[in-house]
GROMACS .gro file of C-alpha atoms in nm:
model
  243
    1UNK     CA    1   0.944   7.999  -1.138
    2UNK     CA    2   0.863   7.874  -1.492
    3UNK     CA    3   0.568   8.023  -1.668
    4UNK     CA    4   0.336   7.733  -1.772
    5UNK     CA    5   0.031   7.912  -1.905
    6UNK     CA    6  -0.001   8.005  -2.261
    7UNK     CA    7  -0.080   8.301  -2.478
    8UNK     CA    8  -0.310   8.242  -2.778
    9UNK     CA    9  -0.014   8.197  -3.006
   10UNK     CA   10   0.170   7.957  -2.788
   11UNK     CA   11  -0.153   7.753  -2.717
   12UNK     CA   12  -0.204   7.707  -3.084
   13UNK     CA   13   0.153   7.609  -3.146
   14UNK     CA   14   0.243   7.386  -2.855
   15UNK     CA   15   0.011   7.096  -2.879
   16UNK     CA   16  -0.032   6.838  -3.156
   17UNK     CA   17  -0.355   6.790  -3.342
   18UNK     CA   18  -0.570   6.543  -3.153
   19UNK     CA   19  -0.422   6.595  -2.814
   20UNK     CA   20  -0.667   6.678  -2.541
   21UNK     CA   21  -0.519   7.015  -2.503
   22UNK     CA   22  -0.567   7.097  -2.876
   23UNK     CA   23  -0.925   6.955  -2.871
   24UNK     CA   24  -1.026   7.154  -2.553
   25UNK     CA   25  -0.857   7.473  -2.683
   26UNK     CA   26  -1.012   7.455  -3.024
   27UNK     CA   27  -1.352   7.401  -2.877
   28UNK     CA   28  -1.320   7.712  -2.660
   29UNK     CA   29  -1.200   7.913  -2.947
   30UNK     CA   30  -1.490   7.810  -3.154
   31UNK     CA   31  -1.741   7.921  -2.883
   32UNK     CA   32  -1.568   8.271  -2.852
   33UNK     CA   33  -1.542   8.329  -3.229
   34UNK     CA   34  -1.872   8.191  -3.368
   35UNK     CA   35  -2.071   8.445  -3.574
   36UNK     CA   36  -2.367   8.214  -3.612
   37UNK     CA   37  -2.399   8.160  -3.238
   38UNK     CA   38  -2.245   8.450  -3.056
   39UNK     CA   39  -2.115   8.369  -2.709
   40UNK     CA   40  -2.307   8.566  -2.437
   41UNK     CA   41  -2.015   8.692  -2.243
   42UNK     CA   42  -1.863   8.989  -2.425
   43UNK     CA   43  -1.574   8.999  -2.166
   44UNK     CA   44  -1.452   8.666  -2.283
   45UNK     CA   45  -1.488   8.753  -2.652
   46UNK     CA   46  -1.307   9.078  -2.617
   47UNK     CA   47  -1.041   8.905  -2.414
   48UNK     CA   48  -0.974   8.657  -2.690
   49UNK     CA   49  -0.976   8.913  -2.967
   50UNK     CA   50  -0.730   9.133  -2.783
   51UNK     CA   51  -0.508   8.831  -2.679
   52UNK     CA   52  -0.574   8.912  -2.307
   53UNK     CA   53  -0.660   8.559  -2.215
   54UNK     CA   54  -0.400   8.308  -2.079
   55UNK     CA   55  -0.451   7.932  -2.080
   56UNK     CA   56  -0.329   7.681  -1.820
   57UNK     CA   57  -0.352   7.323  -1.907
   58UNK     CA   58  -0.342   7.038  -1.637
   59UNK     CA   59  -0.466   6.694  -1.730
   60UNK     CA   60  -0.551   6.652  -1.361
   61UNK     CA   61  -0.557   6.921  -1.098
   62UNK     CA   62  -0.218   6.999  -0.944
   63UNK     CA   63  -0.305   7.258  -0.673
   64UNK     CA   64   0.044   7.374  -0.579
   65UNK     CA   65   0.130   7.429  -0.954
   66UNK     CA   66  -0.199   7.583  -1.013
   67UNK     CA   67  -0.142   7.821  -0.724
   68UNK     CA   68   0.201   7.923  -0.849
   69UNK     CA   69   0.070   7.988  -1.199
   70UNK     CA   70  -0.234   8.177  -1.072
   71UNK     CA   71  -0.016   8.405  -0.856
   72UNK     CA   72   0.230   8.474  -1.153
   73UNK     CA   73  -0.070   8.553  -1.364
   74UNK     CA   74  -0.210   8.796  -1.123
   75UNK     CA   75   0.122   8.965  -1.095
   76UNK     CA   76   0.135   9.053  -1.456
   77UNK     CA   77  -0.241   9.068  -1.534
   78UNK     CA   78  -0.260   9.460  -1.556
   79UNK     CA   79   0.032   9.450  -1.825
   80UNK     CA   80  -0.154   9.173  -2.020
   81UNK     CA   81  -0.459   9.373  -2.121
   82UNK     CA   82  -0.799   9.521  -2.005
   83UNK     CA   83  -0.980   9.199  -2.025
   84UNK     CA   84  -0.708   8.970  -1.866
   85UNK     CA   85  -0.824   8.633  -1.755
   86UNK     CA   86  -0.662   8.295  -1.687
   87UNK     CA   87  -0.847   7.991  -1.828
   88UNK     CA   88  -0.776   7.674  -1.647
   89UNK     CA   89  -0.845   7.363  -1.867
   90UNK     CA   90  -0.828   7.008  -1.762
   91UNK     CA   91  -0.816   6.675  -1.943
   92UNK     CA   92  -1.095   6.468  -2.100
   93UNK     CA   93  -1.292   6.236  -1.879
   94UNK     CA   94  -1.626   6.051  -1.841
   95UNK     CA   95  -1.905   6.301  -1.787
   96UNK     CA   96  -1.996   6.331  -1.406
   97UNK     CA   97  -2.314   6.473  -1.237
   98UNK     CA   98  -2.322   6.847  -1.211
   99UNK     CA   99  -2.312   6.820  -0.825
  100UNK     CA  100  -1.972   6.638  -0.856
  101UNK     CA  101  -1.828   6.920  -1.066
  102UNK     CA  102  -1.954   7.177  -0.812
  103UNK     CA  103  -1.785   6.977  -0.526
  104UNK     CA  104  -1.464   6.954  -0.729
  105UNK     CA  105  -1.455   7.326  -0.798
  106UNK     CA  106  -1.504   7.427  -0.435
  107UNK     CA  107  -1.247   7.185  -0.325
  108UNK     CA  108  -0.998   7.347  -0.558
  109UNK     CA  109  -1.085   7.698  -0.437
  110UNK     CA  110  -1.042   7.587  -0.079
  111UNK     CA  111  -0.720   7.413  -0.151
  112UNK     CA  112  -0.592   7.732  -0.327
  113UNK     CA  113  -0.690   7.939  -0.029
  114UNK     CA  114  -0.486   7.709   0.201
  115UNK     CA  115  -0.166   7.776   0.013
  116UNK     CA  116  -0.226   8.141  -0.072
  117UNK     CA  117   0.093   8.324   0.034
  118UNK     CA  118  -0.058   8.664   0.074
  119UNK     CA  119  -0.318   8.758   0.331
  120UNK     CA  120  -0.685   8.786   0.233
  121UNK     CA  121  -0.767   9.159   0.164
  122UNK     CA  122  -0.897   9.339   0.467
  123UNK     CA  123  -1.193   9.495   0.273
  124UNK     CA  124  -1.325   9.151   0.154
  125UNK     CA  125  -1.520   8.961   0.407
  126UNK     CA  126  -1.439   8.583   0.479
  127UNK     CA  127  -1.794   8.480   0.521
  128UNK     CA  128  -1.933   8.349   0.185
  129UNK     CA  129  -2.291   8.454   0.273
  130UNK     CA  130  -2.187   8.818   0.277
  131UNK     CA  131  -2.277   9.011  -0.044
  132UNK     CA  132  -1.924   9.169  -0.048
  133UNK     CA  133  -1.752   8.829  -0.046
  134UNK     CA  134  -1.540   8.737  -0.350
  135UNK     CA  135  -1.272   8.465  -0.388
  136UNK     CA  136  -0.925   8.623  -0.346
  137UNK     CA  137  -0.581   8.504  -0.419
  138UNK     CA  138  -0.241   8.663  -0.396
  139UNK     CA  139  -0.417   8.970  -0.264
  140UNK     CA  140  -0.657   9.011  -0.562
  141UNK     CA  141  -1.036   8.974  -0.566
  142UNK     CA  142  -1.129   8.737  -0.860
  143UNK     CA  143  -1.445   8.651  -1.023
  144UNK     CA  144  -1.443   8.279  -1.086
  145UNK     CA  145  -1.666   8.065  -1.338
  146UNK     CA  146  -1.692   7.700  -1.348
  147UNK     CA  147  -1.770   7.537  -1.683
  148UNK     CA  148  -1.821   7.154  -1.726
  149UNK     CA  149  -1.974   6.885  -1.953
  150UNK     CA  150  -2.269   6.824  -1.733
  151UNK     CA  151  -2.449   7.144  -1.865
  152UNK     CA  152  -2.707   7.070  -2.136
  153UNK     CA  153  -2.958   7.347  -2.110
  154UNK     CA  154  -2.716   7.612  -1.992
  155UNK     CA  155  -2.487   7.597  -2.288
  156UNK     CA  156  -2.310   7.928  -2.172
  157UNK     CA  157  -2.164   7.728  -1.889
  158UNK     CA  158  -2.075   7.411  -2.088
  159UNK     CA  159  -1.735   7.279  -2.187
  160UNK     CA  160  -1.619   6.940  -2.289
  161UNK     CA  161  -1.395   6.918  -1.982
  162UNK     CA  162  -1.390   7.065  -1.624
  163UNK     CA  163  -1.263   7.407  -1.663
  164UNK     CA  164  -1.240   7.744  -1.471
  165UNK     CA  165  -1.210   8.103  -1.572
  166UNK     CA  166  -1.045   8.343  -1.323
  167UNK     CA  167  -1.076   8.716  -1.390
  168UNK     CA  168  -0.940   8.992  -1.152
  169UNK     CA  169  -1.219   9.217  -1.018
  170UNK     CA  170  -1.045   9.530  -1.155
  171UNK     CA  171  -1.149   9.412  -1.500
  172UNK     CA  172  -1.519   9.470  -1.408
  173UNK     CA  173  -1.453   9.779  -1.199
  174UNK     CA  174  -1.298   9.945  -1.499
  175UNK     CA  175  -1.601   9.868  -1.735
  176UNK     CA  176  -1.887   9.879  -1.470
  177UNK     CA  177  -1.790  10.224  -1.335
  178UNK     CA  178  -2.143  10.342  -1.303
  179UNK     CA  179  -2.498  10.191  -1.264
  180UNK     CA  180  -2.578  10.310  -1.622
  181UNK     CA  181  -2.275  10.140  -1.763
  182UNK     CA  182  -2.331   9.819  -1.565
  183UNK     CA  183  -2.693   9.805  -1.677
  184UNK     CA  184  -2.595   9.834  -2.045
  185UNK     CA  185  -2.336   9.568  -2.018
  186UNK     CA  186  -2.543   9.326  -1.822
  187UNK     CA  187  -2.850   9.369  -2.021
  188UNK     CA  188  -2.666   9.302  -2.338
  189UNK     CA  189  -2.514   8.982  -2.190
  190UNK     CA  190  -2.860   8.862  -2.071
  191UNK     CA  191  -3.010   8.936  -2.417
  192UNK     CA  192  -2.739   8.724  -2.570
  193UNK     CA  193  -2.807   8.444  -2.334
  194UNK     CA  194  -3.164   8.403  -2.445
  195UNK     CA  195  -3.100   8.237  -2.783
  196UNK     CA  196  -2.786   8.063  -2.651
  197UNK     CA  197  -2.932   7.884  -2.353
  198UNK     CA  198  -3.233   7.665  -2.326
  199UNK     CA  199  -3.370   7.840  -2.015
  200UNK     CA  200  -3.361   8.185  -1.874
  201UNK     CA  201  -3.057   8.328  -1.679
  202UNK     CA  202  -3.014   8.183  -1.343
  203UNK     CA  203  -3.171   8.374  -1.053
  204UNK     CA  204  -2.828   8.342  -0.887
  205UNK     CA  205  -2.680   8.597  -1.127
  206UNK     CA  206  -2.662   8.961  -1.019
  207UNK     CA  207  -2.445   9.257  -0.941
  208UNK     CA  208  -2.157   9.229  -0.698
  209UNK     CA  209  -2.241   9.384  -0.354
  210UNK     CA  210  -2.614   9.372  -0.425
  211UNK     CA  211  -2.760   9.267  -0.075
  212UNK     CA  212  -2.979   9.006  -0.252
  213UNK     CA  213  -2.703   8.843  -0.448
  214UNK     CA  214  -2.418   8.610  -0.326
  215UNK     CA  215  -2.119   8.609  -0.543
  216UNK     CA  216  -2.034   8.242  -0.451
  217UNK     CA  217  -2.369   8.136  -0.582
  218UNK     CA  218  -2.274   8.259  -0.937
  219UNK     CA  219  -1.951   8.058  -0.971
  220UNK     CA  220  -2.128   7.726  -1.042
  221UNK     CA  221  -2.479   7.732  -1.180
  222UNK     CA  222  -2.757   7.458  -1.184
  223UNK     CA  223  -2.944   7.336  -1.482
  224UNK     CA  224  -3.265   7.489  -1.348
  225UNK     CA  225  -3.388   7.783  -1.130
  226UNK     CA  226  -3.233   7.621  -0.823
  227UNK     CA  227  -2.917   7.757  -0.663
  228UNK     CA  228  -2.631   7.517  -0.585
  229UNK     CA  229  -2.519   7.527  -0.221
  230UNK     CA  230  -2.157   7.605  -0.146
  231UNK     CA  231  -2.014   7.352   0.091
  232UNK     CA  232  -1.823   7.613   0.292
  233UNK     CA  233  -1.902   7.886   0.524
  234UNK     CA  234  -1.549   8.020   0.499
  235UNK     CA  235  -1.244   7.896   0.294
  236UNK     CA  236  -0.960   7.759   0.484
  237UNK     CA  237  -0.728   8.049   0.427
  238UNK     CA  238  -0.432   8.130   0.644
  239UNK     CA  239  -0.617   8.440   0.773
  240UNK     CA  240  -0.886   8.203   0.912
  241UNK     CA  241  -0.640   7.967   1.062
  242UNK     CA  242  -0.453   8.253   1.236
  243UNK     CA  243  -0.766   8.427   1.374
   0.00000   0.00000   0.00000
């Protein structure tokens, strides 16, 4: 299986100036390295600084290829670095309504679940309305974030194209090892959001496993205080089909 995702060095060297890959990549780097307008997510900033991020470019979604590359990334993620994440970046297009990007995002996760070759972890529930649910692939729980061009007020979730960030849960477990550590990290991120976004942090955001929080609702955020509805009760994984 050929590795198609890029390191920071290969992403900078592989695409000619003016290509959509170069444009999208440079925009992302600009967000993560700005001193005048610091990006709120310190996980992403540290990941870029330490070369822990990997970048997968697809002009249009190719789910079988995406799944192969995601599985390969997850197999080597612990050897990449402490803030390992796969950034999935797609081609330039006409801006769509936020609800359309949300539907695309969940369709992709559902299609990935269908082709997952490893069983869903036994300790992670299948029901998206369970506070302990989290998207899993290749046997790994993953926190997923959708960014897209429809965001105007919530700039921390804006990108010039449809994109996804996929970060293994163990990254957070290593850093958020206690309530005190978690509170320090999350309070810092929320403080950084205040000058970055044009509205307060979404009420959907919160700690994993908090009984009042649903992980799925954090993946795609709205442009106000409303919470976008996930179209699935359960993803169509092999485990569900075999039950």
